[in-house]
Amino acid sequence: VSASLIVTEQEMRAEFMQQNLRAKIQYLMVPVSAFRTQEVTASDDEISKYYNNNKDEFKTQETRKLKYAAFSTAPSADDSSRFFNILNEIKSEALAGEDFSRLALRESEDPTVTQNQGDLGYFEQGAMVKPFSDAAFAANPGDIVGPVKSQFGYHIIKVIDKKVEDGKEKVHAAHILKKLEASGGTLDNAYSKAEAFAETAQKDGYNIAADNLGVELKETNSFVQNDAGIIPGVGELSPAMAWTFGKDAGTISEVFSNDQGYYVFMLEAIVPAGYRPLEDVKELCKSRIEIQKRKDLAAEYARKIAPTVQQDSDFRTLAANDPEKILVADTTDYFTRNITVRGIGRAPAVVAKAFSLPLNQVSGMLETDRG
């Protein structure tokens, strides 16, 4: 299978012009901000009309809410105790003179250990994660330190050498990485509890099962379906997301799992897609109406002074002579078609006019968010 893409000379020229042609303009602006202290009001009728005319802005997606029981698969106290006993035994072997590279090959869970036998070579301060780097640079050559906890697990570190190169201290170190994880027994225990709860919930009811088995229940916030499968409070769990948006309210799930544990859900509530009620967005509608009224005041002022703007007008003089001291005159930096213009903001109409207007010509009135 093959494919080809042909770009015409005209397309290349258009792209070049889009990316490289620059313009610089002088502008005379009636800023909306000049009318921010002007008292404007929005009546209930105006708010209702705005809401009805712009209802699409207030659309809501279907949301769902879950109740759930979580059964953690975090390492137990016994798991942790056994883990640190193993770490201490490894460290003791290293301190007793056991070859560190052989220990690393036997014990380390670093995926690169088969290539480097745990030897990390020389590195500068900050080249490794901070806890590891701090421990290595604080030790002396020959020291074996740790366990040091990092985001990757627990490290036993052997400092082999130190040197200064190009004015920077470097450490040569090797390490053995071990990860604290739940034992098979801990995982089995968590799953057994989750399975027992799910069976009891199906038979006796979700809340009753929780009470009888002493299981803590939690609730999610309402959420929309998302491709990432993120459930609030739970994390990524795509199969449960699909289940949530395919069942009726009151349905109890089977056991789901992710890296944090096992879960049994109950679909607690469904809110259909629709529109946010007017009372929830009344202040937002009011604010937008008032902003538009201030824009209208700015436009009215601009229309009033428009006859004084001639092709040969000096914008700075017009602004300086403005009796209301509202007008702002300025010159932009050079800008391309796809950039926000300093002092004006995102203004497609201004940018389009800048690149189509003949040199030294004055445009008509243009509206932007700022004025």
CSV table of C-alpha atoms in Angstrom, one decimal:
chain,number,residue,atom,x,y,z
A,1,VAL,CA,0.0,0.0,0.0
A,2,SER,CA,1.4,3.4,-0.9
A,3,ALA,CA,0.1,6.9,-0.8
A,4,SER,CA,1.3,10.2,-2.2
A,5,LEU,CA,0.6,13.8,-1.4
A,6,ILE,CA,1.0,16.5,-4.0
A,7,VAL,CA,1.3,20.1,-2.8
A,8,THR,CA,0.8,22.7,-5.5
A,9,GLU,CA,3.0,25.8,-6.0
A,10,GLN,CA,0.0,27.9,-5.2
A,11,GLU,CA,-0.6,26.0,-1.9
A,12,MET,CA,3.1,26.4,-1.0
A,13,ARG,CA,2.9,30.1,-1.7
A,14,ALA,CA,-0.3,30.5,0.4
A,15,GLU,CA,1.3,28.6,3.3
A,16,PHE,CA,4.5,30.7,3.0
A,17,MET,CA,2.4,33.9,3.1
A,18,GLN,CA,0.4,32.7,6.0
A,19,GLN,CA,3.5,32.0,8.1
A,20,ASN,CA,5.9,34.7,7.0
A,21,LEU,CA,4.0,37.8,5.7
A,22,ARG,CA,3.9,40.4,8.4
A,23,ALA,CA,2.0,43.6,9.0
A,24,LYS,CA,2.2,46.6,11.3
A,25,ILE,CA,-0.7,48.9,11.9
A,26,GLN,CA,-1.7,52.1,13.7
A,27,TYR,CA,-5.1,51.9,15.4
A,28,LEU,CA,-7.5,54.2,17.1
A,29,MET,CA,-9.6,52.3,19.6
A,30,VAL,CA,-12.7,53.0,21.8
A,31,PRO,CA,-12.0,50.5,24.6
A,32,VAL,CA,-14.9,48.8,26.2
A,33,SER,CA,-13.1,49.1,29.5
A,34,ALA,CA,-13.6,52.9,29.3
A,35,PHE,CA,-17.3,52.2,30.1
A,36,ARG,CA,-16.8,49.7,32.9
A,37,THR,CA,-18.1,52.3,35.5
A,38,GLN,CA,-21.1,53.2,33.3
A,39,GLU,CA,-24.2,51.8,35.0
A,40,VAL,CA,-26.0,49.4,32.9
A,41,THR,CA,-28.7,46.9,33.9
A,42,ALA,CA,-30.2,43.8,32.5
A,43,SER,CA,-33.9,43.3,33.1
A,44,ASP,CA,-35.5,39.9,33.8
A,45,ASP,CA,-37.1,40.0,30.4
A,46,GLU,CA,-33.7,40.7,28.7
A,47,ILE,CA,-32.1,37.8,30.7
A,48,SER,CA,-34.9,35.4,29.7
A,49,LYS,CA,-34.6,36.5,26.1
A,50,TYR,CA,-30.8,36.0,26.1
A,51,TYR,CA,-31.2,32.6,27.6
A,52,ASN,CA,-33.8,31.4,25.1
A,53,ASN,CA,-31.8,32.9,22.1
A,54,ASN,CA,-28.6,31.3,23.2
A,55,LYS,CA,-29.7,28.0,24.7
A,56,ASP,CA,-27.1,26.0,22.9
A,57,GLU,CA,-24.5,27.7,25.2
A,58,PHE,CA,-26.1,26.0,28.2
A,59,LYS,CA,-26.4,22.5,26.8
A,60,THR,CA,-25.5,19.7,29.3
A,61,GLN,CA,-24.4,16.2,28.6
A,62,GLU,CA,-25.9,13.2,30.3
A,63,THR,CA,-24.2,12.6,33.6
A,64,ARG,CA,-24.2,9.6,35.9
A,65,LYS,CA,-23.3,9.1,39.5
A,66,LEU,CA,-21.9,6.0,41.2
A,67,LYS,CA,-21.8,4.6,44.7
A,68,TYR,CA,-18.9,2.2,45.2
A,69,ALA,CA,-17.1,-0.1,47.5
A,70,ALA,CA,-13.3,-0.2,47.2
A,71,PHE,CA,-11.1,-3.1,48.3
A,72,SER,CA,-7.5,-1.9,48.3
A,73,THR,CA,-4.6,-4.0,46.9
A,74,ALA,CA,-2.0,-1.8,48.6
A,75,PRO,CA,0.7,-3.9,50.3
A,76,SER,CA,-0.3,-5.0,53.8
A,77,ALA,CA,1.8,-4.5,57.0
A,78,ASP,CA,3.0,-8.0,56.7
A,79,ASP,CA,4.0,-7.4,53.0
A,80,SER,CA,5.9,-4.3,54.0
A,81,SER,CA,7.7,-6.1,56.9
A,82,ARG,CA,8.8,-9.0,54.7
A,83,PHE,CA,9.9,-6.6,52.0
A,84,PHE,CA,12.1,-4.5,54.3
A,85,ASN,CA,13.6,-7.7,55.8
A,86,ILE,CA,14.6,-8.8,52.3
A,87,LEU,CA,16.1,-5.3,51.6
A,88,ASN,CA,18.1,-5.4,54.8
A,89,GLU,CA,19.3,-8.9,54.0
A,90,ILE,CA,20.5,-7.7,50.5
A,91,LYS,CA,22.2,-4.7,52.0
A,92,SER,CA,23.9,-6.9,54.7
A,93,GLU,CA,25.2,-9.2,51.9
A,94,ALA,CA,26.6,-6.2,50.1
A,95,LEU,CA,28.2,-4.8,53.3
A,96,ALA,CA,29.8,-8.3,53.9
A,97,GLY,CA,31.6,-8.0,50.6
A,98,GLU,CA,29.3,-9.9,48.2
A,99,ASP,CA,30.0,-8.9,44.6
A,100,PHE,CA,27.5,-6.0,44.0
A,101,SER,CA,27.0,-6.7,40.3
A,102,ARG,CA,26.1,-10.4,41.1
A,103,LEU,CA,23.7,-9.2,43.8
A,104,ALA,CA,22.1,-6.7,41.3
A,105,LEU,CA,21.7,-9.4,38.7
A,106,ARG,CA,20.0,-11.7,41.3
A,107,GLU,CA,17.9,-9.2,43.1
A,108,SER,CA,17.3,-5.9,41.2
A,109,GLU,CA,14.0,-5.2,39.5
A,110,ASP,CA,15.5,-2.4,37.3
A,111,PRO,CA,14.7,-3.5,33.7
A,112,THR,CA,18.2,-2.4,32.6
A,113,VAL,CA,20.0,-4.7,35.1
A,114,THR,CA,20.8,-7.4,32.6
A,115,GLN,CA,22.7,-4.8,30.5
A,116,ASN,CA,24.5,-2.9,33.2
A,117,GLN,CA,24.5,-5.2,36.2
A,118,GLY,CA,23.2,-2.2,38.2
A,119,ASP,CA,26.2,0.0,37.3
A,120,LEU,CA,24.9,3.5,36.4
A,121,GLY,CA,28.3,5.0,35.5
A,122,TYR,CA,29.2,8.6,36.4
A,123,PHE,CA,26.5,11.2,36.7
A,124,GLU,CA,26.1,14.8,37.8
A,125,GLN,CA,24.0,16.1,40.7
A,126,GLY,CA,20.4,16.3,39.5
A,127,ALA,CA,20.8,13.7,36.7
A,128,MET,CA,18.9,11.1,38.8
A,129,VAL,CA,15.7,11.5,40.7
A,130,LYS,CA,16.3,13.8,43.8
A,131,PRO,CA,16.2,11.2,46.6
A,132,PHE,CA,18.6,9.0,44.8
A,133,SER,CA,20.9,11.8,43.7
A,134,ASP,CA,21.0,13.3,47.2
A,135,ALA,CA,21.9,10.0,48.8
A,136,ALA,CA,24.6,9.2,46.3
A,137,PHE,CA,26.3,12.6,46.6
A,138,ALA,CA,26.1,12.6,50.4
A,139,ALA,CA,28.0,9.2,50.6
A,140,ASN,CA,31.7,8.5,50.2
A,141,PRO,CA,33.3,6.1,47.8
A,142,GLY,CA,32.9,2.6,49.0
A,143,ASP,CA,29.8,3.4,51.0
A,144,ILE,CA,26.6,1.3,50.6
A,145,VAL,CA,23.5,3.3,51.5
A,146,GLY,CA,19.8,2.8,51.6
A,147,PRO,CA,17.2,1.7,51.2
A,148,VAL,CA,16.4,5.1,49.5
A,149,LYS,CA,12.8,5.6,48.4
A,150,SER,CA,12.0,7.1,45.0
A,151,GLN,CA,9.1,7.1,42.6
A,152,PHE,CA,10.6,3.9,41.1
A,153,GLY,CA,10.8,1.9,44.3
A,154,TYR,CA,13.5,1.4,46.9
A,155,HIS,CA,17.2,1.6,46.1
A,156,ILE,CA,20.3,0.1,47.7
A,157,ILE,CA,23.1,2.3,46.4
A,158,LYS,CA,26.9,1.6,46.2
A,159,VAL,CA,29.1,4.6,45.6
A,160,ILE,CA,32.1,3.5,43.6
A,161,ASP,CA,33.9,6.7,42.9
A,162,LYS,CA,33.7,10.5,42.9
A,163,LYS,CA,35.5,13.0,40.7
A,164,VAL,CA,35.3,16.6,39.5
A,165,GLU,CA,35.1,17.1,35.7
A,166,ASP,CA,34.8,20.4,34.0
A,167,GLY,CA,34.2,22.0,37.4
A,168,LYS,CA,31.3,19.7,38.2
A,169,GLU,CA,31.3,16.9,40.8
A,170,LYS,CA,30.3,13.5,39.5
A,171,VAL,CA,29.5,10.3,41.2
A,172,HIS,CA,30.0,6.7,39.9
A,173,ALA,CA,27.3,4.5,41.5
A,174,ALA,CA,25.5,1.2,41.2
A,175,HIS,CA,22.2,0.3,42.6
A,176,ILE,CA,19.7,-2.5,43.3
A,177,LEU,CA,16.1,-1.6,42.8
A,178,LYS,CA,13.3,-3.4,44.7
A,179,LYS,CA,9.6,-2.5,44.4
A,180,LEU,CA,7.2,-2.9,47.3
A,181,GLU,CA,4.1,-4.7,46.0
A,182,ALA,CA,1.2,-6.6,47.5
A,183,SER,CA,1.7,-10.3,47.9
A,184,GLY,CA,-0.4,-12.9,46.2
A,185,GLY,CA,-2.2,-13.5,49.5
A,186,THR,CA,-3.0,-9.8,49.9
A,187,LEU,CA,-4.4,-9.7,46.4
A,188,ASP,CA,-6.4,-12.8,46.9
A,189,ASN,CA,-7.8,-11.5,50.2
A,190,ALA,CA,-8.9,-8.2,48.6
A,191,TYR,CA,-10.6,-10.0,45.7
A,192,SER,CA,-12.4,-12.5,48.0
A,193,LYS,CA,-13.8,-9.6,50.0
A,194,ALA,CA,-14.9,-7.8,46.8
A,195,GLU,CA,-16.5,-10.9,45.4
A,196,ALA,CA,-18.3,-11.7,48.6
A,197,PHE,CA,-19.6,-8.1,48.8
A,198,ALA,CA,-20.8,-8.2,45.1
A,199,GLU,CA,-22.7,-11.5,45.7
A,200,THR,CA,-24.3,-10.3,48.9
A,201,ALA,CA,-25.2,-7.0,47.3
A,202,GLN,CA,-27.0,-8.7,44.4
A,203,LYS,CA,-28.9,-10.9,46.9
A,204,ASP,CA,-29.7,-8.5,49.8
A,205,GLY,CA,-29.3,-5.1,48.3
A,206,TYR,CA,-26.2,-2.8,48.0
A,207,ASN,CA,-26.6,-0.7,51.2
A,208,ILE,CA,-27.7,-3.7,53.3
A,209,ALA,CA,-24.7,-5.7,52.2
A,210,ALA,CA,-22.4,-2.9,53.1
A,211,ASP,CA,-23.9,-2.6,56.6
A,212,ASN,CA,-23.8,-6.4,57.2
A,213,LEU,CA,-20.2,-6.8,56.0
A,214,GLY,CA,-18.9,-3.6,57.4
A,215,VAL,CA,-17.9,-2.2,54.0
A,216,GLU,CA,-17.4,1.5,53.7
A,217,LEU,CA,-19.3,3.1,50.7
A,218,LYS,CA,-18.2,6.1,48.8
A,219,GLU,CA,-19.8,8.2,46.1
A,220,THR,CA,-18.5,9.8,42.9
A,221,ASN,CA,-19.4,13.2,41.8
A,222,SER,CA,-21.7,13.3,38.7
A,223,PHE,CA,-19.6,12.8,35.6
A,224,VAL,CA,-19.9,12.5,31.8
A,225,GLN,CA,-18.7,9.6,29.7
A,226,ASN,CA,-15.1,10.1,28.6
A,227,ASP,CA,-12.8,8.2,26.3
A,228,ALA,CA,-10.0,8.1,29.0
A,229,GLY,CA,-12.3,6.0,31.2
A,230,ILE,CA,-11.6,8.3,34.2
A,231,ILE,CA,-14.1,7.8,37.1
A,232,PRO,CA,-13.9,10.5,39.8
A,233,GLY,CA,-12.2,9.1,42.9
A,234,VAL,CA,-11.3,5.8,41.2
A,235,GLY,CA,-9.1,6.7,38.3
A,236,GLU,CA,-8.8,5.0,35.0
A,237,LEU,CA,-11.2,2.1,34.7
A,238,SER,CA,-12.5,1.9,31.2
A,239,PRO,CA,-14.6,-1.3,31.6
A,240,ALA,CA,-16.4,0.3,34.5
A,241,MET,CA,-17.0,3.4,32.5
A,242,ALA,CA,-18.6,1.4,29.7
A,243,TRP,CA,-20.7,-0.4,32.3
A,244,THR,CA,-21.8,2.8,33.9
A,245,PHE,CA,-23.2,4.3,30.7
A,246,GLY,CA,-24.9,1.1,29.6
A,247,LYS,CA,-27.0,0.2,32.6
A,248,ASP,CA,-30.1,1.5,34.4
A,249,ALA,CA,-30.1,3.3,37.7
A,250,GLY,CA,-29.9,0.9,40.7
A,251,THR,CA,-27.9,-1.7,38.8
A,252,ILE,CA,-25.1,-3.4,40.8
A,253,SER,CA,-21.9,-4.3,39.0
A,254,GLU,CA,-19.6,-7.3,39.0
A,255,VAL,CA,-16.1,-6.8,40.4
A,256,PHE,CA,-13.8,-4.4,38.5
A,257,SER,CA,-10.2,-3.8,39.1
A,258,ASN,CA,-7.3,-1.4,38.5
A,259,ASP,CA,-3.9,-0.9,40.0
A,260,GLN,CA,-5.3,0.5,43.2
A,261,GLY,CA,-7.8,-2.3,44.0
A,262,TYR,CA,-11.1,-4.0,43.3
A,263,TYR,CA,-14.4,-2.2,43.0
A,264,VAL,CA,-18.1,-3.0,43.1
A,265,PHE,CA,-20.3,-0.2,41.9
A,266,MET,CA,-24.0,0.7,42.1
A,267,LEU,CA,-25.4,3.1,39.5
A,268,GLU,CA,-26.9,5.7,41.8
A,269,ALA,CA,-28.3,8.4,39.5
A,270,ILE,CA,-28.7,9.4,35.8
A,271,VAL,CA,-29.3,13.0,34.8
A,272,PRO,CA,-30.3,13.1,31.1
A,273,ALA,CA,-28.8,15.5,28.6
A,274,GLY,CA,-30.5,18.8,28.5
A,275,TYR,CA,-30.0,22.5,29.4
A,276,ARG,CA,-28.9,24.2,32.5
A,277,PRO,CA,-31.9,25.8,34.1
A,278,LEU,CA,-32.2,29.6,33.8
A,279,GLU,CA,-31.9,30.1,37.6
A,280,ASP,CA,-28.5,28.4,37.5
A,281,VAL,CA,-27.1,30.7,34.7
A,282,LYS,CA,-29.0,33.9,35.4
A,283,GLU,CA,-26.0,35.7,36.7
A,284,LEU,CA,-23.9,34.6,33.7
A,285,CYS,CA,-26.6,35.8,31.3
A,286,LYS,CA,-26.8,39.1,33.2
A,287,SER,CA,-23.1,39.6,33.0
A,288,ARG,CA,-23.0,38.9,29.2
A,289,ILE,CA,-25.9,41.3,28.6
A,290,GLU,CA,-24.1,44.0,30.6
A,291,ILE,CA,-20.9,43.4,28.7
A,292,GLN,CA,-22.7,43.7,25.4
A,293,LYS,CA,-24.4,46.9,26.5
A,294,ARG,CA,-20.9,48.4,27.3
A,295,LYS,CA,-19.8,47.2,23.9
A,296,ASP,CA,-22.8,49.0,22.4
A,297,LEU,CA,-21.8,52.2,24.3
A,298,ALA,CA,-18.3,51.9,22.9
A,299,ALA,CA,-19.6,51.4,19.4
A,300,GLU,CA,-21.9,54.4,19.7
A,301,TYR,CA,-19.0,56.6,20.8
A,302,ALA,CA,-16.9,55.2,17.8
A,303,ARG,CA,-19.7,56.1,15.4
A,304,LYS,CA,-19.9,59.6,16.9
A,305,ILE,CA,-16.2,60.3,16.3
A,306,ALA,CA,-16.0,58.4,13.0
A,307,PRO,CA,-16.6,61.5,10.8
A,308,THR,CA,-13.5,63.2,12.3
A,309,VAL,CA,-11.3,60.3,11.1
A,310,GLN,CA,-9.9,61.1,7.7
A,311,GLN,CA,-7.4,59.3,5.5
A,312,ASP,CA,-4.7,61.7,6.6
A,313,SER,CA,-5.7,61.9,10.3
A,314,ASP,CA,-3.0,61.5,12.9
A,315,PHE,CA,-4.5,59.0,15.4
A,316,ARG,CA,-2.4,60.2,18.3
A,317,THR,CA,-3.5,63.7,17.8
A,318,LEU,CA,-7.2,62.6,17.7
A,319,ALA,CA,-6.8,60.7,20.9
A,320,ALA,CA,-5.0,63.6,22.6
A,321,ASN,CA,-7.8,66.0,21.6
A,322,ASP,CA,-10.6,63.6,22.6
A,323,PRO,CA,-12.7,65.7,25.1
A,324,GLU,CA,-13.8,62.5,27.0
A,325,LYS,CA,-10.3,61.1,27.1
A,326,ILE,CA,-11.6,57.7,25.9
A,327,LEU,CA,-9.8,57.2,22.6
A,328,VAL,CA,-6.6,55.1,22.6
A,329,ALA,CA,-4.1,55.4,19.8
A,330,ASP,CA,-1.1,53.1,19.4
A,331,THR,CA,1.1,51.3,16.9
A,332,THR,CA,1.4,47.5,17.0
A,333,ASP,CA,4.6,45.4,16.5
A,334,TYR,CA,4.9,43.5,13.3
A,335,PHE,CA,2.6,40.4,13.4
A,336,THR,CA,1.7,37.5,11.2
A,337,ARG,CA,-1.8,36.2,10.3
A,338,ASN,CA,-1.9,33.6,13.1
A,339,ILE,CA,-0.8,35.6,16.1
A,340,THR,CA,-2.6,37.6,18.8
A,341,VAL,CA,-2.0,41.3,18.2
A,342,ARG,CA,-0.4,43.2,21.1
A,343,GLY,CA,-2.9,45.8,22.5
A,344,ILE,CA,-5.8,44.4,20.5
A,345,GLY,CA,-5.9,40.7,21.5
A,346,ARG,CA,-7.4,38.0,19.4
A,347,ALA,CA,-9.1,39.9,16.6
A,348,PRO,CA,-9.6,38.0,13.3
A,349,ALA,CA,-11.4,40.9,11.6
A,350,VAL,CA,-8.5,43.3,12.4
A,351,VAL,CA,-5.9,40.8,11.2
A,352,ALA,CA,-7.8,40.1,8.0
A,353,LYS,CA,-8.2,43.9,7.3
A,354,ALA,CA,-4.6,44.5,8.1
A,355,PHE,CA,-3.4,42.1,5.3
A,356,SER,CA,-6.0,43.3,2.8
A,357,LEU,CA,-5.9,47.1,3.3
A,358,PRO,CA,-3.7,49.1,0.9
A,359,LEU,CA,-0.7,50.7,2.5
A,360,ASN,CA,-1.4,53.9,4.5
A,361,GLN,CA,-5.2,53.6,4.0
A,362,VAL,CA,-7.6,53.9,6.9
A,363,SER,CA,-10.2,51.2,7.4
A,364,GLY,CA,-13.8,51.5,8.5
A,365,MET,CA,-14.9,50.6,12.1
A,366,LEU,CA,-14.1,47.1,13.2
A,367,GLU,CA,-15.3,45.3,16.3
A,368,THR,CA,-13.2,43.3,18.7
A,369,ASP,CA,-13.7,41.9,22.2
A,370,ARG,CA,-11.8,44.9,23.6
A,371,GLY,CA,-13.4,47.7,21.6
